[in-house]
Coordinates of C-alpha atoms in Angstrom, one line a residue:
Q6 CA -55.9 69.0 2.0
P7 CA -55.9 66.7 5.2
H8 CA -55.6 63.4 3.3
I9 CA -52.5 64.2 1.3
P10 CA -50.0 63.0 3.9
R11 CA -51.9 59.7 4.3
N12 CA -52.2 59.2 0.6
F13 CA -48.5 59.9 0.2
L14 CA -47.7 57.2 2.9
I15 CA -50.1 54.7 1.2
I16 CA -48.1 55.2 -2.1
A17 CA -44.8 55.0 -0.2
A18 CA -45.8 51.8 1.5
A19 CA -46.9 50.3 -1.8
I20 CA -43.7 51.2 -3.5
V21 CA -41.3 50.2 -0.7
G22 CA -43.1 46.9 -0.2
S23 CA -42.9 45.9 -3.8
S24 CA -39.4 47.3 -4.2
V25 CA -38.0 45.1 -1.4
V26 CA -39.3 42.1 -3.2
M27 CA -38.0 43.1 -6.7
L28 CA -34.6 43.9 -5.1
G29 CA -34.5 40.5 -3.6
E30 CA -35.1 39.0 -7.0
S31 CA -32.2 40.8 -8.7
V32 CA -29.7 41.7 -6.0
V33 CA -28.2 38.2 -5.6
T34 CA -26.7 37.8 -9.1
L35 CA -23.3 39.4 -8.5
A36 CA -23.1 37.9 -5.1
L37 CA -23.1 34.3 -6.3
P38 CA -19.3 33.8 -6.6
S39 CA -18.8 35.1 -3.1
I40 CA -21.6 32.8 -1.8
A41 CA -20.1 29.9 -3.6
K42 CA -16.7 30.6 -2.1
T43 CA -17.9 31.1 1.5
L44 CA -20.4 28.2 1.7
Q45 CA -18.7 25.8 -0.7
V46 CA -21.7 25.6 -2.9
P47 CA -21.4 23.8 -6.3
F48 CA -22.5 25.7 -9.5
A49 CA -25.7 23.6 -9.8
S50 CA -26.8 24.4 -6.3
L51 CA -25.9 28.0 -6.8
Q52 CA -28.6 28.3 -9.5
W53 CA -31.2 27.4 -6.9
V54 CA -30.2 30.3 -4.8
V55 CA -31.7 32.4 -7.5
D56 CA -34.2 30.0 -9.0
G57 CA -35.7 28.9 -5.7
Y58 CA -36.7 32.5 -4.8
N59 CA -38.2 33.1 -8.3
L60 CA -40.0 29.8 -8.3
T61 CA -41.9 30.4 -5.1
L62 CA -42.5 34.1 -5.9
A63 CA -44.2 33.1 -9.2
S64 CA -46.0 30.1 -7.7
F65 CA -47.6 31.8 -4.7
I66 CA -48.4 35.3 -6.1
L67 CA -52.0 34.4 -7.0
L68 CA -52.5 33.0 -3.4
G69 CA -51.1 36.3 -2.1
G70 CA -53.8 38.3 -3.9
S71 CA -56.5 35.9 -2.7
L72 CA -55.3 36.1 0.9
G73 CA -55.4 39.9 0.7
D74 CA -59.1 39.7 -0.3
L75 CA -59.8 37.0 2.3
L76 CA -58.0 38.3 5.4
G77 CA -57.8 42.1 4.6
L78 CA -55.1 44.0 2.7
R79 CA -53.6 45.7 5.7
R80 CA -53.3 42.5 7.6
V81 CA -51.6 40.6 4.9
Y82 CA -49.4 43.5 3.9
L83 CA -48.1 43.8 7.5
W84 CA -47.7 40.1 8.0
S85 CA -45.9 39.5 4.7
A86 CA -43.6 42.5 5.2
G87 CA -42.7 41.3 8.7
A88 CA -42.0 37.8 7.3
F89 CA -39.8 39.3 4.6
L90 CA -37.9 41.1 7.3
V91 CA -37.4 38.1 9.5
L92 CA -36.5 35.7 6.5
S93 CA -34.0 38.2 5.2
L94 CA -32.2 38.1 8.5
V95 CA -32.3 34.3 8.4
C96 CA -30.9 34.3 4.9
A97 CA -28.0 36.5 6.1
L98 CA -27.3 34.0 8.8
A99 CA -27.3 30.9 6.4
W100 CA -24.6 28.5 7.3
S101 CA -24.7 26.2 4.2
G102 CA -25.8 26.2 0.6
L103 CA -28.9 24.1 1.4
T104 CA -30.0 26.4 4.2
L105 CA -29.7 29.4 2.0
I106 CA -31.7 27.8 -0.8
V107 CA -34.5 26.8 1.6
F108 CA -34.5 30.3 3.3
R109 CA -34.5 32.0 -0.1
A110 CA -37.4 29.9 -1.2
A111 CA -39.3 30.9 1.9
L112 CA -38.3 34.5 1.3
G113 CA -40.0 34.2 -2.1
V114 CA -43.3 33.1 -0.6
A115 CA -43.2 36.2 1.6
G116 CA -42.6 38.3 -1.4
A117 CA -45.4 36.6 -3.3
L118 CA -47.8 37.7 -0.6
L119 CA -46.5 41.2 -0.3
T120 CA -46.3 42.1 -4.0
P121 CA -50.0 41.8 -5.1
V122 CA -51.2 43.3 -1.8
S123 CA -48.9 46.3 -2.2
L124 CA -50.5 47.0 -5.6
A125 CA -54.0 46.3 -4.5
V126 CA -53.9 48.9 -1.6
L127 CA -53.5 51.6 -4.3
N128 CA -56.8 50.8 -5.8
A129 CA -58.6 50.0 -2.6
Q130 CA -57.5 53.0 -0.4
L131 CA -56.7 55.9 -2.6
P132 CA -59.1 58.4 -4.1
K133 CA -60.1 57.5 -7.7
D134 CA -58.4 60.5 -9.2
M135 CA -55.1 59.4 -7.8
R136 CA -55.1 55.7 -8.6
S137 CA -53.8 55.6 -12.1
R138 CA -51.0 58.0 -11.3
A139 CA -50.0 56.1 -8.2
V140 CA -50.0 52.7 -10.2
G141 CA -47.7 54.5 -12.6
Y142 CA -45.4 55.5 -9.8
W143 CA -45.5 52.0 -8.4
T144 CA -44.7 50.3 -11.8
A145 CA -41.8 52.8 -12.6
A146 CA -40.3 52.4 -9.1
T147 CA -40.5 48.6 -9.2
S148 CA -38.9 48.5 -12.6
I149 CA -36.0 50.8 -11.5
V150 CA -35.3 48.8 -8.4
L151 CA -35.3 45.6 -10.4
A152 CA -32.7 47.0 -12.7
L153 CA -30.6 48.5 -9.9
G154 CA -30.5 45.1 -8.0
P155 CA -27.2 43.8 -9.5
L156 CA -25.5 47.2 -9.0
V157 CA -26.6 47.4 -5.3
G158 CA -25.7 43.7 -4.8
G159 CA -22.2 44.1 -6.3
Y160 CA -21.5 47.2 -4.3
L161 CA -22.6 45.6 -1.0
V162 CA -20.5 42.5 -1.6
D163 CA -17.5 44.6 -2.6
L164 CA -17.9 46.8 0.5
F165 CA -18.9 44.3 3.1
T166 CA -19.9 40.6 2.4
W167 CA -22.7 38.8 0.5
R168 CA -24.6 38.6 3.7
A169 CA -25.1 42.4 3.5
I170 CA -27.4 42.0 0.5
F171 CA -29.9 40.4 2.8
L172 CA -29.4 42.7 5.7
F173 CA -30.1 45.6 3.3
N174 CA -33.7 44.4 3.1
V175 CA -34.2 44.9 6.8
P176 CA -34.5 48.7 7.0
L177 CA -36.5 48.7 3.8
A178 CA -39.0 46.2 5.2
M179 CA -39.1 48.2 8.4
I180 CA -40.0 51.4 6.5
A181 CA -42.6 49.5 4.6
M182 CA -44.2 48.1 7.8
L183 CA -44.1 51.6 9.5
A184 CA -45.7 53.3 6.5
G185 CA -48.3 50.5 6.2
H186 CA -49.2 50.5 9.9
I187 CA -49.7 54.3 9.9
A188 CA -51.5 54.8 6.5
L189 CA -53.4 51.6 5.6
E190 CA -56.9 51.3 6.8
K191 CA -58.2 48.1 8.4
S192 CA -60.5 46.2 6.0
P193 CA -63.0 43.6 7.1
K194 CA -62.3 40.0 6.3
G195 CA -63.9 38.6 3.2
H196 CA -66.0 35.9 4.9
D197 CA -67.8 35.3 1.7
I198 CA -64.7 34.9 -0.3
H199 CA -63.1 31.5 -0.7
I200 CA -59.7 30.4 -2.2
D201 CA -60.2 28.3 -5.3
W202 CA -57.5 25.7 -4.7

């Protein structure tokens, strides 16, 4: 069937897009002692390296879904994946505790836009008979990646440095953008949809 490759890429884009966000949530945990030592960050500030990301991720996730409806799923998916890539690079280059906290918070905003859109494309752009199975794959993959985050983070810190946990996001975000660019269809802007602030 001619649509199987495209459908596969849609599912792959959705899974990789959400997985990079979930990895960003859990991968930092075991890197905190190394971050504290390198950047001379006190323990109270160290908590904000984790909590700043989670706070903005949770706060903006509804806005991310609304923007997908308003501006088009493909557009918001590619923009947010690109922002996640750039902000991951910026986090890897952080020179102080404060800059890392601020960049991580911004990374959480990008993740909040990417996560709901990555799920929405499954319902919007897959045939009806594939949607429930694809959502199951998306949920399972996201949960597995979230659980693997500390293991991946610890391995990268041991092998390289804490900066590698952010650089690890870059190829994943690139794969997400490539799959999304190829597979996702352009959708019209929702001119009749307004964000309820």
